[in-house]
Amino acid sequence: MTLRILITVLLALGAAAALFHFKSHLGLLVLPLFMALVVFVTLRLYRLLSQDDASDQ
């Protein structure tokens, strides 16, 4: 389970780095893409952590 959390964090960091690198090319799409990335990471980590809590009990 820890490996899935680590992969999710690394994927999010890679996407954030790509978003930062190509921000001048993306123009107005930067803000919606950033918001989508934040929502993805929040929901994904919440789901992984709640599954981890359920397996502990």
PDB file as gemmi writes it, atoms N, CA and C in Angstrom:
CRYST1    1.000    1.000    1.000  90.00  90.00  90.00 P 1                      
ATOM      1  N   MET A   1       0.827  -1.194   0.000  1.00  0.00           N  
ATOM      2  CA  MET A   1       0.000   0.000   0.000  1.00  0.00           C  
ATOM      3  C   MET A   1       0.872   1.258   0.000  1.00  0.00           C  
ATOM      4  N   THR A   2       1.977   1.204   0.718  1.00  0.00           N  
ATOM      5  CA  THR A   2       2.869   2.354   0.766  1.00  0.00           C  
ATOM      6  C   THR A   2       3.454   2.638  -0.610  1.00  0.00           C  
ATOM      7  N   LEU A   3       3.680   1.594  -1.380  1.00  0.00           N  
ATOM      8  CA  LEU A   3       4.218   1.770  -2.726  1.00  0.00           C  
ATOM      9  C   LEU A   3       3.226   2.521  -3.613  1.00  0.00           C  
ATOM     10  N   ARG A   4       1.931   2.227  -3.486  1.00  0.00           N  
ATOM     11  CA  ARG A   4       0.919   2.920  -4.291  1.00  0.00           C  
ATOM     12  C   ARG A   4       0.852   4.398  -3.923  1.00  0.00           C  
ATOM     13  N   ILE A   5       0.994   4.716  -2.634  1.00  0.00           N  
ATOM     14  CA  ILE A   5       0.992   6.119  -2.203  1.00  0.00           C  
ATOM     15  C   ILE A   5       2.221   6.832  -2.756  1.00  0.00           C  
ATOM     16  N   LEU A   6       3.367   6.173  -2.692  1.00  0.00           N  
ATOM     17  CA  LEU A   6       4.598   6.762  -3.209  1.00  0.00           C  
ATOM     18  C   LEU A   6       4.514   6.998  -4.715  1.00  0.00           C  
ATOM     19  N   ILE A   7       3.965   6.043  -5.443  1.00  0.00           N  
ATOM     20  CA  ILE A   7       3.814   6.209  -6.892  1.00  0.00           C  
ATOM     21  C   ILE A   7       2.862   7.365  -7.206  1.00  0.00           C  
ATOM     22  N   THR A   8       1.779   7.497  -6.429  1.00  0.00           N  
ATOM     23  CA  THR A   8       0.844   8.595  -6.640  1.00  0.00           C  
ATOM     24  C   THR A   8       1.509   9.945  -6.405  1.00  0.00           C  
ATOM     25  N   VAL A   9       2.295  10.045  -5.354  1.00  0.00           N  
ATOM     26  CA  VAL A   9       2.999  11.298  -5.057  1.00  0.00           C  
ATOM     27  C   VAL A   9       4.019  11.613  -6.149  1.00  0.00           C  
ATOM     28  N   LEU A  10       4.749  10.617  -6.600  1.00  0.00           N  
ATOM     29  CA  LEU A  10       5.723  10.839  -7.673  1.00  0.00           C  
ATOM     30  C   LEU A  10       5.046  11.237  -8.982  1.00  0.00           C  
ATOM     31  N   LEU A  11       3.912  10.640  -9.277  1.00  0.00           N  
ATOM     32  CA  LEU A  11       3.154  11.010 -10.466  1.00  0.00           C  
ATOM     33  C   LEU A  11       2.675  12.459 -10.377  1.00  0.00           C  
ATOM     34  N   ALA A  12       2.201  12.854  -9.213  1.00  0.00           N  
ATOM     35  CA  ALA A  12       1.739  14.225  -9.020  1.00  0.00           C  
ATOM     36  C   ALA A  12       2.892  15.215  -9.134  1.00  0.00           C  
ATOM     37  N   LEU A  13       4.039  14.879  -8.566  1.00  0.00           N  
ATOM     38  CA  LEU A  13       5.196  15.765  -8.681  1.00  0.00           C  
ATOM     39  C   LEU A  13       5.671  15.885 -10.127  1.00  0.00           C  
ATOM     40  N   GLY A  14       5.627  14.788 -10.857  1.00  0.00           N  
ATOM     41  CA  GLY A  14       5.995  14.839 -12.273  1.00  0.00           C  
ATOM     42  C   GLY A  14       5.035  15.694 -13.078  1.00  0.00           C  
ATOM     43  N   ALA A  15       3.741  15.564 -12.798  1.00  0.00           N  
ATOM     44  CA  ALA A  15       2.748  16.380 -13.489  1.00  0.00           C  
ATOM     45  C   ALA A  15       2.910  17.851 -13.127  1.00  0.00           C  
ATOM     46  N   ALA A  16       3.200  18.139 -11.864  1.00  0.00           N  
ATOM     47  CA  ALA A  16       3.405  19.525 -11.449  1.00  0.00           C  
ATOM     48  C   ALA A  16       4.647  20.113 -12.110  1.00  0.00           C  
ATOM     49  N   ALA A  17       5.703  19.320 -12.217  1.00  0.00           N  
ATOM     50  CA  ALA A  17       6.919  19.798 -12.881  1.00  0.00           C  
ATOM     51  C   ALA A  17       6.654  20.072 -14.364  1.00  0.00           C  
ATOM     52  N   ALA A  18       5.898  19.182 -15.010  1.00  0.00           N  
ATOM     53  CA  ALA A  18       5.556  19.404 -16.424  1.00  0.00           C  
ATOM     54  C   ALA A  18       4.681  20.627 -16.592  1.00  0.00           C  
ATOM     55  N   LEU A  19       3.735  20.811 -15.676  1.00  0.00           N  
ATOM     56  CA  LEU A  19       2.861  21.982 -15.731  1.00  0.00           C  
ATOM     57  C   LEU A  19       3.674  23.259 -15.560  1.00  0.00           C  
ATOM     58  N   PHE A  20       4.619  23.261 -14.640  1.00  0.00           N  
ATOM     59  CA  PHE A  20       5.469  24.432 -14.423  1.00  0.00           C  
ATOM     60  C   PHE A  20       6.362  24.686 -15.631  1.00  0.00           C  
ATOM     61  N   HIS A  21       6.898  23.624 -16.212  1.00  0.00           N  
ATOM     62  CA  HIS A  21       7.822  23.769 -17.340  1.00  0.00           C  
ATOM     63  C   HIS A  21       7.113  24.321 -18.588  1.00  0.00           C  
ATOM     64  N   PHE A  22       5.879  23.871 -18.830  1.00  0.00           N  
ATOM     65  CA  PHE A  22       5.160  24.269 -20.042  1.00  0.00           C  
ATOM     66  C   PHE A  22       4.108  25.340 -19.800  1.00  0.00           C  
ATOM     67  N   LYS A  23       4.213  26.087 -18.703  1.00  0.00           N  
ATOM     68  CA  LYS A  23       3.169  27.055 -18.370  1.00  0.00           C  
ATOM     69  C   LYS A  23       3.050  28.168 -19.407  1.00  0.00           C  
ATOM     70  N   SER A  24       4.141  28.563 -20.024  1.00  0.00           N  
ATOM     71  CA  SER A  24       4.049  29.618 -21.039  1.00  0.00           C  
ATOM     72  C   SER A  24       3.353  29.115 -22.300  1.00  0.00           C  
ATOM     73  N   HIS A  25       3.474  27.849 -22.610  1.00  0.00           N  
ATOM     74  CA  HIS A  25       2.818  27.268 -23.786  1.00  0.00           C  
ATOM     75  C   HIS A  25       1.338  26.987 -23.518  1.00  0.00           C  
ATOM     76  N   LEU A  26       1.010  26.698 -22.262  1.00  0.00           N  
ATOM     77  CA  LEU A  26      -0.368  26.328 -21.918  1.00  0.00           C  
ATOM     78  C   LEU A  26      -1.286  27.541 -21.782  1.00  0.00           C  
ATOM     79  N   GLY A  27      -0.733  28.679 -21.412  1.00  0.00           N  
ATOM     80  CA  GLY A  27      -1.536  29.903 -21.311  1.00  0.00           C  
ATOM     81  C   GLY A  27      -2.635  29.793 -20.274  1.00  0.00           C  
ATOM     82  N   LEU A  28      -3.882  29.970 -20.720  1.00  0.00           N  
ATOM     83  CA  LEU A  28      -5.023  29.987 -19.807  1.00  0.00           C  
ATOM     84  C   LEU A  28      -5.382  28.610 -19.252  1.00  0.00           C  
ATOM     85  N   LEU A  29      -4.819  27.559 -19.817  1.00  0.00           N  
ATOM     86  CA  LEU A  29      -5.108  26.219 -19.325  1.00  0.00           C  
ATOM     87  C   LEU A  29      -4.348  25.869 -18.039  1.00  0.00           C  
ATOM     88  N   VAL A  30      -3.418  26.729 -17.639  1.00  0.00           N  
ATOM     89  CA  VAL A  30      -2.608  26.425 -16.461  1.00  0.00           C  
ATOM     90  C   VAL A  30      -3.474  26.305 -15.215  1.00  0.00           C  
ATOM     91  N   LEU A  31      -4.349  27.257 -14.991  1.00  0.00           N  
ATOM     92  CA  LEU A  31      -5.167  27.239 -13.773  1.00  0.00           C  
ATOM     93  C   LEU A  31      -6.114  26.036 -13.718  1.00  0.00           C  
ATOM     94  N   PRO A  32      -6.892  25.737 -14.766  1.00  0.00           N  
ATOM     95  CA  PRO A  32      -7.740  24.544 -14.693  1.00  0.00           C  
ATOM     96  C   PRO A  32      -6.944  23.244 -14.556  1.00  0.00           C  
ATOM     97  N   LEU A  33      -5.810  23.140 -15.222  1.00  0.00           N  
ATOM     98  CA  LEU A  33      -4.986  21.937 -15.093  1.00  0.00           C  
ATOM     99  C   LEU A  33      -4.419  21.811 -13.686  1.00  0.00           C  
ATOM    100  N   PHE A  34      -4.016  22.930 -13.094  1.00  0.00           N  
ATOM    101  CA  PHE A  34      -3.515  22.901 -11.724  1.00  0.00           C  
ATOM    102  C   PHE A  34      -4.611  22.488 -10.753  1.00  0.00           C  
ATOM    103  N   MET A  35      -5.800  23.030 -10.936  1.00  0.00           N  
ATOM    104  CA  MET A  35      -6.914  22.671 -10.058  1.00  0.00           C  
ATOM    105  C   MET A  35      -7.274  21.187 -10.214  1.00  0.00           C  
ATOM    106  N   ALA A  36      -7.257  20.682 -11.439  1.00  0.00           N  
ATOM    107  CA  ALA A  36      -7.537  19.263 -11.668  1.00  0.00           C  
ATOM    108  C   ALA A  36      -6.465  18.387 -11.008  1.00  0.00           C  
ATOM    109  N   LEU A  37      -5.215  18.822 -11.067  1.00  0.00           N  
ATOM    110  CA  LEU A  37      -4.134  18.078 -10.423  1.00  0.00           C  
ATOM    111  C   LEU A  37      -4.317  18.045  -8.907  1.00  0.00           C  
ATOM    112  N   VAL A  38      -4.690  19.168  -8.322  1.00  0.00           N  
ATOM    113  CA  VAL A  38      -4.910  19.224  -6.873  1.00  0.00           C  
ATOM    114  C   VAL A  38      -6.070  18.316  -6.469  1.00  0.00           C  
ATOM    115  N   VAL A  39      -7.161  18.353  -7.232  1.00  0.00           N  
ATOM    116  CA  VAL A  39      -8.315  17.499  -6.920  1.00  0.00           C  
ATOM    117  C   VAL A  39      -7.939  16.024  -7.074  1.00  0.00           C  
ATOM    118  N   PHE A  40      -7.212  15.679  -8.128  1.00  0.00           N  
ATOM    119  CA  PHE A  40      -6.793  14.295  -8.342  1.00  0.00           C  
ATOM    120  C   PHE A  40      -5.950  13.788  -7.177  1.00  0.00           C  
ATOM    121  N   VAL A  41      -4.957  14.572  -6.792  1.00  0.00           N  
ATOM    122  CA  VAL A  41      -4.062  14.144  -5.714  1.00  0.00           C  
ATOM    123  C   VAL A  41      -4.818  14.030  -4.397  1.00  0.00           C  
ATOM    124  N   THR A  42      -5.674  14.989  -4.108  1.00  0.00           N  
ATOM    125  CA  THR A  42      -6.427  14.967  -2.858  1.00  0.00           C  
ATOM    126  C   THR A  42      -7.328  13.745  -2.782  1.00  0.00           C  
ATOM    127  N   LEU A  43      -8.108  13.510  -3.820  1.00  0.00           N  
ATOM    128  CA  LEU A  43      -9.024  12.373  -3.803  1.00  0.00           C  
ATOM    129  C   LEU A  43      -8.295  11.035  -3.835  1.00  0.00           C  
ATOM    130  N   ARG A  44      -7.250  10.948  -4.612  1.00  0.00           N  
ATOM    131  CA  ARG A  44      -6.493   9.696  -4.718  1.00  0.00           C  
ATOM    132  C   ARG A  44      -5.830   9.343  -3.384  1.00  0.00           C  
ATOM    133  N   LEU A  45      -5.184  10.318  -2.761  1.00  0.00           N  
ATOM    134  CA  LEU A  45      -4.529  10.032  -1.488  1.00  0.00           C  
ATOM    135  C   LEU A  45      -5.546   9.754  -0.393  1.00  0.00           C  
ATOM    136  N   TYR A  46      -6.677  10.443  -0.411  1.00  0.00           N  
ATOM    137  CA  TYR A  46      -7.720  10.172   0.575  1.00  0.00           C  
ATOM    138  C   TYR A  46      -8.224   8.734   0.438  1.00  0.00           C  
ATOM    139  N   ARG A  47      -8.437   8.308  -0.807  1.00  0.00           N  
ATOM    140  CA  ARG A  47      -8.922   6.948  -1.029  1.00  0.00           C  
ATOM    141  C   ARG A  47      -7.884   5.915  -0.597  1.00  0.00           C  
ATOM    142  N   LEU A  48      -6.614   6.164  -0.924  1.00  0.00           N  
ATOM    143  CA  LEU A  48      -5.570   5.223  -0.534  1.00  0.00           C  
ATOM    144  C   LEU A  48      -5.404   5.162   0.979  1.00  0.00           C  
ATOM    145  N   LEU A  49      -5.472   6.310   1.646  1.00  0.00           N  
ATOM    146  CA  LEU A  49      -5.307   6.328   3.095  1.00  0.00           C  
ATOM    147  C   LEU A  49      -6.516   5.727   3.800  1.00  0.00           C  
ATOM    148  N   SER A  50      -7.710   5.927   3.257  1.00  0.00           N  
ATOM    149  CA  SER A  50      -8.888   5.316   3.884  1.00  0.00           C  
ATOM    150  C   SER A  50      -8.878   3.794   3.692  1.00  0.00           C  
ATOM    151  N   GLN A  51      -8.362   3.312   2.573  1.00  0.00           N  
ATOM    152  CA  GLN A  51      -8.216   1.869   2.385  1.00  0.00           C  
ATOM    153  C   GLN A  51      -7.180   1.322   3.350  1.00  0.00           C  
ATOM    154  N   ASP A  52      -6.139   2.094   3.602  1.00  0.00           N  
ATOM    155  CA  ASP A  52      -5.106   1.673   4.533  1.00  0.00           C  
ATOM    156  C   ASP A  52      -5.659   1.585   5.955  1.00  0.00           C  
ATOM    157  N   ASP A  53      -6.521   2.518   6.346  1.00  0.00           N  
ATOM    158  CA  ASP A  53      -7.160   2.483   7.660  1.00  0.00           C  
ATOM    159  C   ASP A  53      -8.076   1.261   7.799  1.00  0.00           C  
ATOM    160  N   ALA A  54      -8.802   0.949   6.738  1.00  0.00           N  
ATOM    161  CA  ALA A  54      -9.709  -0.196   6.775  1.00  0.00           C  
ATOM    162  C   ALA A  54      -8.954  -1.512   6.905  1.00  0.00           C  
ATOM    163  N   SER A  55      -7.793  -1.595   6.321  1.00  0.00           N  
ATOM    164  CA  SER A  55      -7.018  -2.839   6.400  1.00  0.00           C  
ATOM    165  C   SER A  55      -6.331  -2.979   7.759  1.00  0.00           C  
ATOM    166  N   ASP A  56      -6.157  -1.878   8.496  1.00  0.00           N  
ATOM    167  CA  ASP A  56      -5.547  -1.947   9.827  1.00  0.00           C  
ATOM    168  C   ASP A  56      -6.502  -2.518  10.856  1.00  0.00           C  
ATOM    169  N   GLN A  57      -7.781  -2.357  10.643  1.00  0.00           N  
ATOM    170  CA  GLN A  57      -8.773  -2.789  11.660  1.00  0.00           C  
ATOM    171  C   GLN A  57      -9.117  -4.234  11.540  1.00  0.00           C  
TER     172      GLN A  57                                                      
END                                                                             
